[in-house]
Coordinates of C-alpha atoms and ligand atoms in Angstrom, one line a residue:
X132 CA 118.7 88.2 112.4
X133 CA 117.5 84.9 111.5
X134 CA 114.3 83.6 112.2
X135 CA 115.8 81.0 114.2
X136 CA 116.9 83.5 117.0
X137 CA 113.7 84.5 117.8
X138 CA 112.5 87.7 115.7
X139 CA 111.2 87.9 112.5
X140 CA 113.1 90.7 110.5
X141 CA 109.8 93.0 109.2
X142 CA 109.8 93.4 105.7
X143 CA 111.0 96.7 104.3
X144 CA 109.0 98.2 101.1
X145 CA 109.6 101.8 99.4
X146 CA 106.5 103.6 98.6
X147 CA 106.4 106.5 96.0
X148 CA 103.8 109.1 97.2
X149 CA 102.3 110.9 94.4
X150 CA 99.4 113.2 96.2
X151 CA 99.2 115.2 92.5
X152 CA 96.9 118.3 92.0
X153 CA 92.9 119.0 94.0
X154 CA 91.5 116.5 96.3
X155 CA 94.3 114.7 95.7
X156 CA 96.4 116.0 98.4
X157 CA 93.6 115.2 100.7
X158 CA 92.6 112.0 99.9
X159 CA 96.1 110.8 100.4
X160 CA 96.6 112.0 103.5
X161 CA 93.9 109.2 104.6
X162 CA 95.4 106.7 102.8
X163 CA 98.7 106.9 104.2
X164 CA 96.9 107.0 107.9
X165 CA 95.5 103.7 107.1
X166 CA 99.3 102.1 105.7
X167 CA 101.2 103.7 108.9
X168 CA 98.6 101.8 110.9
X169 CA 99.5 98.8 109.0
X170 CA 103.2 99.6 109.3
X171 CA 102.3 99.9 112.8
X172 CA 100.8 97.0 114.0
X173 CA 102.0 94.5 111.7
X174 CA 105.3 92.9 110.4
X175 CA 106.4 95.7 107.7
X176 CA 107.9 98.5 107.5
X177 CA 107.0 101.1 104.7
X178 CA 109.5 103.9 104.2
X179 CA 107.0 107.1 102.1
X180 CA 108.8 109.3 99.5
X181 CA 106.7 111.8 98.6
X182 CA 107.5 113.2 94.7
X183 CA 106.3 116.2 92.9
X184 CA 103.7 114.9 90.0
X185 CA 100.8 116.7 87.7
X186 CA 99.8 120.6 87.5
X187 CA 101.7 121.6 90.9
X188 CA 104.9 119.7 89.3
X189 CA 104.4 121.9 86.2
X190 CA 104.2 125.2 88.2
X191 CA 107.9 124.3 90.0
X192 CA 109.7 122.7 87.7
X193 CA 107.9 123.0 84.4
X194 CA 107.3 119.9 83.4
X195 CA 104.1 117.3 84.9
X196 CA 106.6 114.6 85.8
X197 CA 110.1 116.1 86.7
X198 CA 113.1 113.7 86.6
X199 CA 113.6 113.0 90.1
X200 CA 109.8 111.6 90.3
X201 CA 110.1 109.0 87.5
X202 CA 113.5 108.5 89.6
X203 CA 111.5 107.8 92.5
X204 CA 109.0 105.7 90.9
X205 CA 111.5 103.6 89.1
X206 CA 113.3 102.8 92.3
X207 CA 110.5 102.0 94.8
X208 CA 108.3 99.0 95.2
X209 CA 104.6 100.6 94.7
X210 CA 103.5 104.2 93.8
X211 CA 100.3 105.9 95.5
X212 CA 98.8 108.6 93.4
X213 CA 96.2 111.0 94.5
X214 CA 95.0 112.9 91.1
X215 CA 96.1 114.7 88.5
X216 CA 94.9 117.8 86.2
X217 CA 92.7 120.6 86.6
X218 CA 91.3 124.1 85.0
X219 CA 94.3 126.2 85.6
X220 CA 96.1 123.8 83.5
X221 CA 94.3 122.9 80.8
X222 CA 95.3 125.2 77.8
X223 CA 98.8 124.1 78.6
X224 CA 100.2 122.2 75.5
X225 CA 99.4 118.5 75.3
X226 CA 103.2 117.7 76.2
X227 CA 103.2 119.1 79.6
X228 CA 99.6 118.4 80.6
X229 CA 99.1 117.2 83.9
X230 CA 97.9 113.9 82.3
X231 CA 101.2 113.3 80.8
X232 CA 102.7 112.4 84.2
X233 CA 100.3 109.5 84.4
X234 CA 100.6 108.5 80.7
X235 CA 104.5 108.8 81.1
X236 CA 104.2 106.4 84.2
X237 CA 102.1 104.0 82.5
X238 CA 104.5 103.9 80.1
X239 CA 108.2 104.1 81.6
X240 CA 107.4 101.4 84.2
X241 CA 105.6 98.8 81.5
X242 CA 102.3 98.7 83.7
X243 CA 100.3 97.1 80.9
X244 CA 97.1 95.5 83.5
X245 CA 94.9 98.3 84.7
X246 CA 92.8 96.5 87.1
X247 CA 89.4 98.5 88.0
X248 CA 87.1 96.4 90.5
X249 CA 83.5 97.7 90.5
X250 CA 82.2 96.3 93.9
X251 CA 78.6 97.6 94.6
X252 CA 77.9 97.9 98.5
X253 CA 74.4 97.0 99.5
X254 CA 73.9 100.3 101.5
X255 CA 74.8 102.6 98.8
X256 CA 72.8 100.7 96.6
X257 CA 70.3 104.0 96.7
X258 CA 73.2 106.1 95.8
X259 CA 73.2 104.7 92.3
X260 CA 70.8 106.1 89.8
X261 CA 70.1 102.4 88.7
X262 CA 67.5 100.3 90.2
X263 CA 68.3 98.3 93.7
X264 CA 67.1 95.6 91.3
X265 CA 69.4 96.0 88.6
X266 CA 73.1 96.9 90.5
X267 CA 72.6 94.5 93.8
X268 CA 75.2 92.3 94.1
X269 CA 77.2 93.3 91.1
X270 CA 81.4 92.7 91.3
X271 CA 82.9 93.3 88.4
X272 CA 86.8 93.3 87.3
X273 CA 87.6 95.2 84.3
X274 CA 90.9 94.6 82.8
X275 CA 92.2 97.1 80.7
X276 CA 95.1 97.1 79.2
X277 CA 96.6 100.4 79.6
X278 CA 99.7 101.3 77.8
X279 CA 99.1 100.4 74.2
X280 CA 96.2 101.7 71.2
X281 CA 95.5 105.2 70.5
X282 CA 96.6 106.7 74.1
X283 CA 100.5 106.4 72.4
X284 CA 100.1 105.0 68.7
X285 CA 102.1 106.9 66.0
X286 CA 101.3 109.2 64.1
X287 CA 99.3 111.7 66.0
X288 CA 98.9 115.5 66.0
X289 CA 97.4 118.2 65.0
X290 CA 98.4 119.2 61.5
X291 CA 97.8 121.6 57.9
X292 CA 96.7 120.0 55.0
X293 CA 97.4 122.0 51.4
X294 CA 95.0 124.0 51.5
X295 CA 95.7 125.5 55.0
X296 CA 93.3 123.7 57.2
X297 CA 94.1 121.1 60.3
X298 CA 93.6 118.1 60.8
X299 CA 93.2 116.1 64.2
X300 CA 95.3 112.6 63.6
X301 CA 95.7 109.7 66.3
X302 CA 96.4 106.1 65.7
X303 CA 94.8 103.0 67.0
X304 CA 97.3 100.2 67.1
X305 CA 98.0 97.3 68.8
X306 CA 100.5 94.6 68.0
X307 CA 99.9 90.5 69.1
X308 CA 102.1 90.3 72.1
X309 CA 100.6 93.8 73.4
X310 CA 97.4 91.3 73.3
X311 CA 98.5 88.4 74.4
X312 CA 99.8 89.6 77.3
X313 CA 97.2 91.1 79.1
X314 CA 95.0 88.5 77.9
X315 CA 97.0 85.8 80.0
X316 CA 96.7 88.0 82.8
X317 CA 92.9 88.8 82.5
X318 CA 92.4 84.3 82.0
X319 CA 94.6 84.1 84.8
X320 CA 92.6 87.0 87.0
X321 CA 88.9 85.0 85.6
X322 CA 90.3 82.0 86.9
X323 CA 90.5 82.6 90.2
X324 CA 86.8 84.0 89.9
X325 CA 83.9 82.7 88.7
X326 CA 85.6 81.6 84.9
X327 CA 83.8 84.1 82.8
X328 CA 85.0 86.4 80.7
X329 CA 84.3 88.8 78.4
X330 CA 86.5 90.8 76.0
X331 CA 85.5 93.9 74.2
X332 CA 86.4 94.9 71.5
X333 CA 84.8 96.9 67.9
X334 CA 85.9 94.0 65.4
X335 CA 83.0 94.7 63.6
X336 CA 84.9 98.0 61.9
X337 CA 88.1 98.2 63.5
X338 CA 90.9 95.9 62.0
X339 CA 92.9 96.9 65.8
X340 CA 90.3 94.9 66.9
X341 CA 89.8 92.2 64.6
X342 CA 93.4 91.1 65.5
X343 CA 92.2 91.5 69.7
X344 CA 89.6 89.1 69.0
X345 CA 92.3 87.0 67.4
X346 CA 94.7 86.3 70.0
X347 CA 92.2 86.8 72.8
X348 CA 90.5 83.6 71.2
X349 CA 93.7 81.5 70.6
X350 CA 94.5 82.6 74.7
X351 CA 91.7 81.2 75.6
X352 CA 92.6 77.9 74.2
X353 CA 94.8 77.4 77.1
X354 CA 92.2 78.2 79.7
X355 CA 89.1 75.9 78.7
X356 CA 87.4 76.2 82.0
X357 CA 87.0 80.1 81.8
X358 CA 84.1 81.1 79.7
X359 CA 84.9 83.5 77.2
X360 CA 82.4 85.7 75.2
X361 CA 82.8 88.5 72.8
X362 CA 81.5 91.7 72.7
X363 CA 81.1 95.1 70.9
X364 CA 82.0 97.8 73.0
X365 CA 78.8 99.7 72.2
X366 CA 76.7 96.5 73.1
X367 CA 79.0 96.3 76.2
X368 CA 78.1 100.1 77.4
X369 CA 74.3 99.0 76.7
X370 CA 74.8 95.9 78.9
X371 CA 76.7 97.5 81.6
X372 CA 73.4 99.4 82.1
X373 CA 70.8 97.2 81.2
X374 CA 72.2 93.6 83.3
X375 CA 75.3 94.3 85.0
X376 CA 75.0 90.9 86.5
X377 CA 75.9 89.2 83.5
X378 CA 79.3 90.5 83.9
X379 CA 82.4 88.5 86.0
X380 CA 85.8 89.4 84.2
X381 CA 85.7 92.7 81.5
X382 CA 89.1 92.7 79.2
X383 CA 89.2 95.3 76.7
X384 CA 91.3 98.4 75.3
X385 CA 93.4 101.0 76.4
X386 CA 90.4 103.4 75.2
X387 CA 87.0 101.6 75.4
X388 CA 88.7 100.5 78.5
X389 CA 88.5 104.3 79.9
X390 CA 84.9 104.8 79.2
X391 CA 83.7 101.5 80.0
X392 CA 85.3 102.0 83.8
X393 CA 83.5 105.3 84.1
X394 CA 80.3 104.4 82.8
X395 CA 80.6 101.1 85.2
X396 CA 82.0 103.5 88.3
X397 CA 78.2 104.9 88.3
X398 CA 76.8 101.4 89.0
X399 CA 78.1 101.4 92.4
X400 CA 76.9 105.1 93.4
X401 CA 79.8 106.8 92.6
X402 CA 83.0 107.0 91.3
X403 CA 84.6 108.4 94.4
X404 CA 84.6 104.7 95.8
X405 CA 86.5 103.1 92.6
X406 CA 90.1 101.9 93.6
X407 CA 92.3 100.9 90.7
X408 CA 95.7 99.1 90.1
X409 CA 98.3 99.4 87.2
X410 CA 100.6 96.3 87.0
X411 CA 103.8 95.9 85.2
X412 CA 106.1 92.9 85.3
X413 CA 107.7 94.0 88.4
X414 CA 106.1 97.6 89.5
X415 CA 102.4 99.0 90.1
X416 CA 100.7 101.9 91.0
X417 CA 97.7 102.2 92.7
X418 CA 95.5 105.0 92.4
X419 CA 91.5 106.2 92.4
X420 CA 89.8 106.0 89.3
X421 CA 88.4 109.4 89.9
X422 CA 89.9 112.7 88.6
X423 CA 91.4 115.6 90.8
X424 CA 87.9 117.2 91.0
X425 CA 89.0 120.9 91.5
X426 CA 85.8 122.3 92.2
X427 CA 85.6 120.4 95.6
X428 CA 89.5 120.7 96.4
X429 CA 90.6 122.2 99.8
X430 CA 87.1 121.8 101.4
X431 CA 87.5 118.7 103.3
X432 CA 84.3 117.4 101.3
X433 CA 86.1 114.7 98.8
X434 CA 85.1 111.3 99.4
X435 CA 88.5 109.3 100.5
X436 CA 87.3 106.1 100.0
X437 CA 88.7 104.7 97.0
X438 CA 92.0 105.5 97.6
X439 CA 92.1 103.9 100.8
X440 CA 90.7 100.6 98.9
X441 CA 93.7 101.9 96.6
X442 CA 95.8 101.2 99.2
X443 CA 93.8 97.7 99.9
X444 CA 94.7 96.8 96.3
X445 CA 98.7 97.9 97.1
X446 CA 98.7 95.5 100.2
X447 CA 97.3 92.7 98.0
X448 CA 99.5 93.1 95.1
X449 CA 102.6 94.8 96.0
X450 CA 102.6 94.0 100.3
X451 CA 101.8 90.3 100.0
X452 CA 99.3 91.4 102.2
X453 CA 96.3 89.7 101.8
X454 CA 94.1 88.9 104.9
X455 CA 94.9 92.9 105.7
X456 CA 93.7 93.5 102.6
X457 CA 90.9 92.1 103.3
X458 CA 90.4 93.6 106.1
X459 CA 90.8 96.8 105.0
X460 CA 88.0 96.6 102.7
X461 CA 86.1 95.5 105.4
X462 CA 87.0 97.8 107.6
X463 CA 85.8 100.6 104.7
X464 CA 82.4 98.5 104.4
X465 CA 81.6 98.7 108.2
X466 CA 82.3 102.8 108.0
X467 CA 79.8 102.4 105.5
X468 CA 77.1 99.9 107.6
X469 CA 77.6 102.7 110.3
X470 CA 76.0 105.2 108.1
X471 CA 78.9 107.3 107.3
X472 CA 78.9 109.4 104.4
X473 CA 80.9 111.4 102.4
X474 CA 78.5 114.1 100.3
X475 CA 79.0 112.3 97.1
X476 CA 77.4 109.3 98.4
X477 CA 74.9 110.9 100.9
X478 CA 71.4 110.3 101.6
X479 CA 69.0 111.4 104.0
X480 CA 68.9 110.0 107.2
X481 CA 72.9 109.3 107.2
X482 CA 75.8 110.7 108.9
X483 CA 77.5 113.3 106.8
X484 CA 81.2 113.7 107.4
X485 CA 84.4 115.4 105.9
X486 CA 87.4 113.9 104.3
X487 CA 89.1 113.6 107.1
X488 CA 86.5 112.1 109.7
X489 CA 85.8 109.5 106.9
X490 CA 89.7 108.3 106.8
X491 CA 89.6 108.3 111.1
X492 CA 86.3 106.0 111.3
X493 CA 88.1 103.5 108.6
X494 CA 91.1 104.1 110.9
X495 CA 89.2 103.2 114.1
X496 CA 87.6 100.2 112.3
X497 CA 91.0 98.7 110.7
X498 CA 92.6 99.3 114.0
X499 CA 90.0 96.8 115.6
X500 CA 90.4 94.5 113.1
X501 CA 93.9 94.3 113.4
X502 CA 94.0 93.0 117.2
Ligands
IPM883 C1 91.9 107.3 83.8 C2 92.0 108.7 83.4 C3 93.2 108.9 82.6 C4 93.1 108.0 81.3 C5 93.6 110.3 82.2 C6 93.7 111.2 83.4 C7 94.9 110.3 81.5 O1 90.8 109.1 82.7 O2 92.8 106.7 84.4 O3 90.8 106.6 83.5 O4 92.5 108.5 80.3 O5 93.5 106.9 81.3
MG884 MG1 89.3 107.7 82.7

């Protein structure tokens, strides 16, 4: 109907919904109360199709990431994953790993920009093992790029030399456009920030690297108000620690990329509040940085928090939602004001809660928001 006649057609979006293996299956379930609220109350409609990735695809079908799930993902507008992996899976060959799923995603939909915001929140600022001092105030964007360098360079295996013994082989490689590509989009992301950028890289030994510095460089010609600076990745994991401040914009590798987000996840307390996005051209998938965390699984204990910012980060990107975005984070940043606390980020003095309760009070608080 058009516009003309009175009501606004809603907007319709497909999500994929990838709960996965562990705490996956529960943190997802809050996510998705937070999106039907939004579904709810506001002009879109979401139609969920849940899909079968990870260990608990392997044990029906055989394989991490069966055909109708990449089916699913290549024919919706934004995926939701939970987690992926776990013990019971792990002497599995590499091929059928839980991982894969994720790596074959990555790959099959082109979603070259991981972005990882690392947002510290004043009142968890005791929950990090840094000083208050040292991690106040710190909001960071780390761009890695995610589907090029050793995670799928050629050659790699495992194989026997002459003589009979193995060797290990995997191949650090990444061609100009790979670069330039998610170097526009990190200039792009630093200029909407506060114009400061850092790219990391190992150019002091690694020829991979010497060519990143290259064309990050000549990128930056186009952008002359951003700042950029270079920087070893070992200096980088050093800095990260020692004055996270210093840090606006991160760009860096597929693999130093993995460990810096980690390493920087601590900063804010802990790594079950990191939300991350994976953009293509035209798809994304939004996910927690965190893994599937077995031990904890089925308990009601995990901390759902960052993948209901997860879902923040769809509504921005995907929903061209972003004043609810917004509001969702603040909605999750009130929960935590009001002392709620999963037991990863607990302290004394707080209110401890489950999964579950945490998702409702974020719930209750976006809800408000909303009217
Ligand atoms: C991540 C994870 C993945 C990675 C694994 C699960 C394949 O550690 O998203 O950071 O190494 O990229
Ligand atoms: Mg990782």
């Amino acid at each position: 109907m058009p516009e003309s006649e009175g009501k606004i057609k809603k907007k319709d979006f497909k999500i994929a919904v990838f709960a996965g293996d562990g705490i996956g299956v529960e943190i997802i379930q809050e996510a998705l109360k937070v999106l039907k609220l939004i579904s709810d109350t506001r002009n879109i409609s979401l139609s969920l199709a849940e899909g079968s990735v990870g260990g608990s695809a392997y044990d029906l079908y055989g394989v991490p990431l069966p055909q109708q799930s990449l089916d699913l993902a290549l024919h919706c507008d934004a995926i939701l994953l939970g987690a992926v992996g776990g013990p019971k899976w792990e002497s599995l060959d590499y091929s059928v790993r839980p991982e894969r799923a994720l790596l074959t995603l990555r790959q099959k939909l082109d979603l070259f920009t991981n972005l990882r915001p690392v947002v510290a929140f004043d009142e968890l600022l005791d929950a990090s093992p840094l000083k208050k001092e040292i991690v106040r105030g710190i909001n960071i964007m780390i761009v890695r790029e995610l589907t090029g360098d050793i995670y799928f360079g050629q050659p790699r295996g495992v194989s026997k030399e002459k003589d009979g013994r193995r060797i290990g082989i995997n191949t650090m490689i990444y061609s100009e456009d790979e670069v330039r590509r998610i170097a526009v989009r990190a200039f792009e992301i630093a200029q909407k920030r506060k114009r400061n950028l850092v790219s990391v890289d190992k150019a002091n030994i690694l020829e991979s690297s010497e060519l990143w510095r290259d064309i990050v460089s000549e990128v930056g010609y186009n952008y002359p108000e951003v700042t950029l600076r270079h920087m070893y990745v070992d200096n980088c994991a050093m800095q990260l620690i020692r004055n996270p401040s210093q840090f606006d914009v991160i760009l860096t590798t597929n693999l130093f990329g993995d460990i810096l987000s980690d390493e920087a996840a601590m900063l804010t307390g802990s790594i079950g509040m990191l939300p991350s996005a994976s953009l293509g051209n035209d798809k994304a998938l939004y996910e927690p940085i965190h893994g599937s965390a077995p031990d904890i699984a089925g308990k009601n204990i995990a901390n759902p928090l960052a993948t209901i910012l997860s879902a923040a980060m769809m509504m921005r990107y995907s929903l061209s939602m972003p004043q609810e975005a917004d509001l969702l984070e603040k909605a999750v940043a009130q929960t935590i004001k009001e002392g709620f606390r999963t037991q990863d980020i607990y302290q004394q003095g707080k209110k401890l809660i489950g999964t579950e309760e945490m998702g409702n009070q974020v719930v209750k608080k976006l809800r408000k928001l909303l009217s």
